Amino acid sequence: MDTPETTSVLFICLGNICRSPLAEGVFSHLLRQQGLDETIRVDSAGTGSWHVGEMADPRSREVAGRHGITLPSRARQVTPSDLRDFDWVVAMDRSNLQALEEIRDEDGGDARLVLLRDFDPEPGDGEVPDPYYGGPRGFDTVYEMVLRSSHGLLEAVQGDD
Ligand code: 4NP
């Protein structure tokens, strides 16, 4: 029998080509390892529309690939209905979070809006920095932040059932 979906998580960044597709891929990988991929739905989106329809940035796909993770997602822009349809909406930085709060103020929705690094045991300044204009090392740093945070996020999501 199919296991019913219990909760859903949407990762958000600016372009939906660098950070949030990587977070989606890493979190989905963790769910598969724990047999939770049928019960927790995962997606990602961007607050901006410039890259809609594009594959994840090659640098995100490269770092994911080195860790055995493929990134199949295509960029899309977040919509007001996402804040009603998802239980958790997880922003990479405060600018993303502010954009989401503005959508919620306008259109409602009761998703939990959080920063990914709220769940990082080494939270630093609390943000996953935008690696788009930096070198490939920035993508390794993003991967490490996302991986550390994903474990804590999963515990929080499961504790919320
Ligand atoms: P992301 O990175 O928000 O992690 O996907 C960016 C990708 C593209 C742009 C900015 C950030 N851009 O300005 O096109």
PDB file of N, CA, C and O in Angstrom, residues 94-141:
ATOM      1  N   ARG A  94      18.386  35.852   3.982  1.00  0.00           N
ATOM      2  CA  ARG A  94      17.347  36.729   4.539  1.00  0.00           C
ATOM      3  C   ARG A  94      16.611  37.511   3.468  1.00  0.00           C
ATOM      4  O   ARG A  94      15.451  37.890   3.642  1.00  0.00           O
ATOM      5  N   SER A  95      17.296  37.757   2.358  1.00  0.00           N
ATOM      6  CA  SER A  95      16.627  38.447   1.260  1.00  0.00           C
ATOM      7  C   SER A  95      15.531  37.562   0.666  1.00  0.00           C
ATOM      8  O   SER A  95      14.413  38.018   0.387  1.00  0.00           O
ATOM      9  N   ASN A  96      15.824  36.267   0.500  1.00  0.00           N
ATOM     10  CA  ASN A  96      14.799  35.321   0.049  1.00  0.00           C
ATOM     11  C   ASN A  96      13.646  35.293   1.046  1.00  0.00           C
ATOM     12  O   ASN A  96      12.468  35.294   0.664  1.00  0.00           O
ATOM     13  N   LEU A  97      13.997  35.246   2.332  1.00  0.00           N
ATOM     14  CA  LEU A  97      12.967  35.148   3.379  1.00  0.00           C
ATOM     15  C   LEU A  97      12.050  36.371   3.348  1.00  0.00           C
ATOM     16  O   LEU A  97      10.820  36.247   3.446  1.00  0.00           O
ATOM     17  N   GLN A  98      12.660  37.532   3.161  1.00  0.00           N
ATOM     18  CA  GLN A  98      11.865  38.759   3.102  1.00  0.00           C
ATOM     19  C   GLN A  98      10.917  38.742   1.898  1.00  0.00           C
ATOM     20  O   GLN A  98       9.745  39.121   2.009  1.00  0.00           O
ATOM     21  N   ALA A  99      11.417  38.265   0.762  1.00  0.00           N
ATOM     22  CA  ALA A  99      10.552  38.177  -0.433  1.00  0.00           C
ATOM     23  C   ALA A  99       9.372  37.244  -0.164  1.00  0.00           C
ATOM     24  O   ALA A  99       8.230  37.526  -0.570  1.00  0.00           O
ATOM     25  N   LEU A 100       9.616  36.151   0.555  1.00  0.00           N
ATOM     26  CA  LEU A 100       8.538  35.204   0.868  1.00  0.00           C
ATOM     27  C   LEU A 100       7.533  35.820   1.835  1.00  0.00           C
ATOM     28  O   LEU A 100       6.318  35.627   1.707  1.00  0.00           O
ATOM     29  N   GLU A 101       8.053  36.575   2.813  1.00  0.00           N
ATOM     30  CA  GLU A 101       7.152  37.222   3.779  1.00  0.00           C
ATOM     31  C   GLU A 101       6.260  38.243   3.080  1.00  0.00           C
ATOM     32  O   GLU A 101       5.086  38.397   3.435  1.00  0.00           O
ATOM     33  N   GLU A 102       6.810  38.910   2.082  1.00  0.00           N
ATOM     34  CA  GLU A 102       5.999  39.876   1.327  1.00  0.00           C
ATOM     35  C   GLU A 102       4.882  39.165   0.563  1.00  0.00           C
ATOM     36  O   GLU A 102       3.744  39.640   0.523  1.00  0.00           O
ATOM     37  N   ILE A 103       5.194  38.019  -0.031  1.00  0.00           N
ATOM     38  CA  ILE A 103       4.154  37.244  -0.732  1.00  0.00           C
ATOM     39  C   ILE A 103       3.083  36.803   0.272  1.00  0.00           C
ATOM     40  O   ILE A 103       1.880  36.916   0.014  1.00  0.00           O
ATOM     41  N   ARG A 104       3.522  36.338   1.429  1.00  0.00           N
ATOM     42  CA  ARG A 104       2.565  35.867   2.437  1.00  0.00           C
ATOM     43  C   ARG A 104       1.699  37.015   2.960  1.00  0.00           C
ATOM     44  O   ARG A 104       0.497  36.848   3.169  1.00  0.00           O
ATOM     45  N   ASP A 105       2.318  38.188   3.160  1.00  0.00           N
ATOM     46  CA  ASP A 105       1.540  39.337   3.638  1.00  0.00           C
ATOM     47  C   ASP A 105       0.445  39.699   2.637  1.00  0.00           C
ATOM     48  O   ASP A 105      -0.649  40.120   3.010  1.00  0.00           O
ATOM     49  N   GLU A 106       0.775  39.524   1.363  1.00  0.00           N
ATOM     50  CA  GLU A 106      -0.165  39.878   0.303  1.00  0.00           C
ATOM     51  C   GLU A 106      -1.235  38.799   0.102  1.00  0.00           C
ATOM     52  O   GLU A 106      -2.417  39.106  -0.025  1.00  0.00           O
ATOM     53  N   ASP A 107      -0.803  37.546   0.082  1.00  0.00           N
ATOM     54  CA  ASP A 107      -1.681  36.459  -0.384  1.00  0.00           C
ATOM     55  C   ASP A 107      -1.988  35.394   0.666  1.00  0.00           C
ATOM     56  O   ASP A 107      -2.720  34.449   0.362  1.00  0.00           O
ATOM     57  N   GLY A 108      -1.420  35.508   1.852  1.00  0.00           N
ATOM     58  CA  GLY A 108      -1.696  34.521   2.902  1.00  0.00           C
ATOM     59  C   GLY A 108      -0.919  33.233   2.708  1.00  0.00           C
ATOM     60  O   GLY A 108       0.047  33.172   1.939  1.00  0.00           O
ATOM     61  N   GLY A 109      -1.371  32.201   3.410  1.00  0.00           N
ATOM     62  CA  GLY A 109      -0.669  30.908   3.395  1.00  0.00           C
ATOM     63  C   GLY A 109      -0.084  30.642   4.759  1.00  0.00           C
ATOM     64  O   GLY A 109       0.366  31.572   5.426  1.00  0.00           O
ATOM     65  N   ASP A 110      -0.109  29.363   5.191  1.00  0.00           N
ATOM     66  CA  ASP A 110       0.434  29.099   6.529  1.00  0.00           C
ATOM     67  C   ASP A 110       1.609  28.127   6.542  1.00  0.00           C
ATOM     68  O   ASP A 110       1.822  27.419   7.513  1.00  0.00           O
ATOM     69  N   ALA A 111       2.383  28.135   5.465  1.00  0.00           N
ATOM     70  CA  ALA A 111       3.652  27.398   5.495  1.00  0.00           C
ATOM     71  C   ALA A 111       4.538  27.990   6.588  1.00  0.00           C
ATOM     72  O   ALA A 111       4.470  29.186   6.873  1.00  0.00           O
ATOM     73  N   ARG A 112       5.350  27.144   7.185  1.00  0.00           N
ATOM     74  CA  ARG A 112       6.391  27.656   8.090  1.00  0.00           C
ATOM     75  C   ARG A 112       7.506  28.239   7.239  1.00  0.00           C
ATOM     76  O   ARG A 112       8.071  27.513   6.415  1.00  0.00           O
ATOM     77  N   LEU A 113       7.841  29.487   7.444  1.00  0.00           N
ATOM     78  CA  LEU A 113       8.938  30.135   6.714  1.00  0.00           C
ATOM     79  C   LEU A 113      10.170  30.144   7.613  1.00  0.00           C
ATOM     80  O   LEU A 113      10.131  30.731   8.699  1.00  0.00           O
ATOM     81  N   VAL A 114      11.229  29.512   7.145  1.00  0.00           N
ATOM     82  CA  VAL A 114      12.442  29.404   7.965  1.00  0.00           C
ATOM     83  C   VAL A 114      13.675  29.615   7.091  1.00  0.00           C
ATOM     84  O   VAL A 114      13.606  29.536   5.860  1.00  0.00           O
ATOM     85  N   LEU A 115      14.808  29.867   7.750  1.00  0.00           N
ATOM     86  CA  LEU A 115      16.102  29.889   7.076  1.00  0.00           C
ATOM     87  C   LEU A 115      16.743  28.507   7.218  1.00  0.00           C
ATOM     88  O   LEU A 115      16.727  27.922   8.317  1.00  0.00           O
ATOM     89  N   LEU A 116      17.346  28.009   6.135  1.00  0.00           N
ATOM     90  CA  LEU A 116      17.962  26.676   6.203  1.00  0.00           C
ATOM     91  C   LEU A 116      18.973  26.599   7.339  1.00  0.00           C
ATOM     92  O   LEU A 116      19.032  25.615   8.075  1.00  0.00           O
ATOM     93  N   ARG A 117      19.777  27.651   7.482  1.00  0.00           N
ATOM     94  CA  ARG A 117      20.864  27.559   8.482  1.00  0.00           C
ATOM     95  C   ARG A 117      20.384  27.738   9.916  1.00  0.00           C
ATOM     96  O   ARG A 117      21.179  27.622  10.848  1.00  0.00           O
ATOM     97  N   ASP A 118      19.069  27.938  10.114  1.00  0.00           N
ATOM     98  CA  ASP A 118      18.521  27.810  11.468  1.00  0.00           C
ATOM     99  C   ASP A 118      18.777  26.398  11.999  1.00  0.00           C
ATOM    100  O   ASP A 118      18.743  26.170  13.212  1.00  0.00           O
ATOM    101  N   PHE A 119      19.019  25.454  11.073  1.00  0.00           N
ATOM    102  CA  PHE A 119      19.186  24.048  11.446  1.00  0.00           C
ATOM    103  C   PHE A 119      20.633  23.590  11.341  1.00  0.00           C
ATOM    104  O   PHE A 119      20.923  22.401  11.433  1.00  0.00           O
ATOM    105  N   ASP A 120      21.543  24.540  11.111  1.00  0.00           N
ATOM    106  CA  ASP A 120      22.970  24.222  10.966  1.00  0.00           C
ATOM    107  C   ASP A 120      23.617  24.270  12.349  1.00  0.00           C
ATOM    108  O   ASP A 120      23.526  25.306  13.029  1.00  0.00           O
ATOM    109  N   PRO A 121      24.268  23.180  12.793  1.00  0.00           N
ATOM    110  CA  PRO A 121      24.958  23.237  14.088  1.00  0.00           C
ATOM    111  C   PRO A 121      26.094  24.263  14.106  1.00  0.00           C
ATOM    112  O   PRO A 121      26.546  24.656  15.174  1.00  0.00           O
ATOM    113  N   GLU A 122      26.560  24.657  12.913  1.00  0.00           N
ATOM    114  CA  GLU A 122      27.556  25.745  12.814  1.00  0.00           C
ATOM    115  C   GLU A 122      26.934  26.840  11.954  1.00  0.00           C
ATOM    116  O   GLU A 122      27.286  26.992  10.785  1.00  0.00           O
ATOM    117  N   PRO A 123      26.013  27.628  12.519  1.00  0.00           N
ATOM    118  CA  PRO A 123      25.173  28.488  11.679  1.00  0.00           C
ATOM    119  C   PRO A 123      25.858  29.714  11.096  1.00  0.00           C
ATOM    120  O   PRO A 123      25.309  30.336  10.174  1.00  0.00           O
ATOM    121  N   GLY A 124      27.036  30.079  11.587  1.00  0.00           N
ATOM    122  CA  GLY A 124      27.702  31.265  11.041  1.00  0.00           C
ATOM    123  C   GLY A 124      26.768  32.460  11.088  1.00  0.00           C
ATOM    124  O   GLY A 124      26.137  32.723  12.109  1.00  0.00           O
ATOM    125  N   ASP A 125      26.646  33.165   9.973  1.00  0.00           N
ATOM    126  CA  ASP A 125      25.767  34.345   9.951  1.00  0.00           C
ATOM    127  C   ASP A 125      24.323  33.975   9.614  1.00  0.00           C
ATOM    128  O   ASP A 125      23.492  34.852   9.411  1.00  0.00           O
ATOM    129  N   GLY A 126      24.039  32.688   9.533  1.00  0.00           N
ATOM    130  CA  GLY A 126      22.657  32.242   9.340  1.00  0.00           C
ATOM    131  C   GLY A 126      22.209  32.156   7.897  1.00  0.00           C
ATOM    132  O   GLY A 126      21.070  31.773   7.623  1.00  0.00           O
ATOM    133  N   GLU A 127      23.110  32.489   6.962  1.00  0.00           N
ATOM    134  CA  GLU A 127      22.717  32.496   5.556  1.00  0.00           C
ATOM    135  C   GLU A 127      23.573  31.525   4.731  1.00  0.00           C
ATOM    136  O   GLU A 127      24.751  31.332   5.018  1.00  0.00           O
ATOM    137  N   VAL A 128      22.975  30.955   3.683  1.00  0.00           N
ATOM    138  CA  VAL A 128      23.747  30.241   2.663  1.00  0.00           C
ATOM    139  C   VAL A 128      24.094  31.277   1.600  1.00  0.00           C
ATOM    140  O   VAL A 128      23.208  31.787   0.907  1.00  0.00           O
ATOM    141  N   PRO A 129      25.381  31.641   1.456  1.00  0.00           N
ATOM    142  CA  PRO A 129      25.737  32.749   0.562  1.00  0.00           C
ATOM    143  C   PRO A 129      25.533  32.380  -0.904  1.00  0.00           C
ATOM    144  O   PRO A 129      25.696  31.220  -1.302  1.00  0.00           O
ATOM    145  N   ASP A 130      25.208  33.398  -1.681  1.00  0.00           N
ATOM    146  CA  ASP A 130      25.003  33.215  -3.115  1.00  0.00           C
ATOM    147  C   ASP A 130      26.346  32.925  -3.784  1.00  0.00           C
ATOM    148  O   ASP A 130      27.237  33.777  -3.772  1.00  0.00           O
ATOM    149  N   PRO A 131      26.524  31.742  -4.382  1.00  0.00           N
ATOM    150  CA  PRO A 131      27.824  31.389  -4.978  1.00  0.00           C
ATOM    151  C   PRO A 131      27.922  31.749  -6.454  1.00  0.00           C
ATOM    152  O   PRO A 131      28.951  31.482  -7.085  1.00  0.00           O
ATOM    153  N   TYR A 132      26.880  32.367  -7.023  1.00  0.00           N
ATOM    154  CA  TYR A 132      26.755  32.477  -8.485  1.00  0.00           C
ATOM    155  C   TYR A 132      27.956  33.164  -9.116  1.00  0.00           C
ATOM    156  O   TYR A 132      28.466  32.728 -10.138  1.00  0.00           O
ATOM    157  N   TYR A 133      28.416  34.268  -8.500  1.00  0.00           N
ATOM    158  CA  TYR A 133      29.503  35.034  -9.110  1.00  0.00           C
ATOM    159  C   TYR A 133      30.878  34.657  -8.581  1.00  0.00           C
ATOM    160  O   TYR A 133      31.878  35.256  -8.975  1.00  0.00           O
ATOM    161  N   GLY A 134      30.926  33.663  -7.673  1.00  0.00           N
ATOM    162  CA  GLY A 134      32.210  33.245  -7.121  1.00  0.00           C
ATOM    163  C   GLY A 134      32.774  32.047  -7.873  1.00  0.00           C
ATOM    164  O   GLY A 134      32.243  31.610  -8.879  1.00  0.00           O
ATOM    165  N   GLY A 135      33.867  31.513  -7.376  1.00  0.00           N
ATOM    166  CA  GLY A 135      34.497  30.346  -8.001  1.00  0.00           C
ATOM    167  C   GLY A 135      33.865  29.055  -7.506  1.00  0.00           C
ATOM    168  O   GLY A 135      32.974  29.077  -6.661  1.00  0.00           O
ATOM    169  N   PRO A 136      34.330  27.922  -8.011  1.00  0.00           N
ATOM    170  CA  PRO A 136      33.733  26.633  -7.655  1.00  0.00           C
ATOM    171  C   PRO A 136      33.866  26.272  -6.184  1.00  0.00           C
ATOM    172  O   PRO A 136      33.042  25.542  -5.650  1.00  0.00           O
ATOM    173  N   ARG A 137      34.873  26.826  -5.487  1.00  0.00           N
ATOM    174  CA  ARG A 137      35.008  26.524  -4.048  1.00  0.00           C
ATOM    175  C   ARG A 137      33.759  26.958  -3.285  1.00  0.00           C
ATOM    176  O   ARG A 137      33.392  26.354  -2.298  1.00  0.00           O
ATOM    177  N   GLY A 138      33.138  28.027  -3.764  1.00  0.00           N
ATOM    178  CA  GLY A 138      31.909  28.497  -3.111  1.00  0.00           C
ATOM    179  C   GLY A 138      30.827  27.439  -3.116  1.00  0.00           C
ATOM    180  O   GLY A 138      30.045  27.347  -2.171  1.00  0.00           O
ATOM    181  N   PHE A 139      30.818  26.613  -4.143  1.00  0.00           N
ATOM    182  CA  PHE A 139      29.798  25.569  -4.230  1.00  0.00           C
ATOM    183  C   PHE A 139      30.082  24.443  -3.243  1.00  0.00           C
ATOM    184  O   PHE A 139      29.149  23.832  -2.720  1.00  0.00           O
ATOM    185  N   ASP A 140      31.356  24.174  -2.972  1.00  0.00           N
ATOM    186  CA  ASP A 140      31.685  23.185  -1.933  1.00  0.00           C
ATOM    187  C   ASP A 140      31.208  23.676  -0.573  1.00  0.00           C
ATOM    188  O   ASP A 140      30.673  22.907   0.230  1.00  0.00           O
ATOM    189  N   THR A 141      31.430  24.968  -0.321  1.00  0.00           N
ATOM    190  CA  THR A 141      30.992  25.550   0.957  1.00  0.00           C
ATOM    191  C   THR A 141      29.471  25.449   1.087  1.00  0.00           C
ATOM    192  O   THR A 141      28.948  25.069   2.141  1.00  0.00           O
TER     193      THR A 141
END
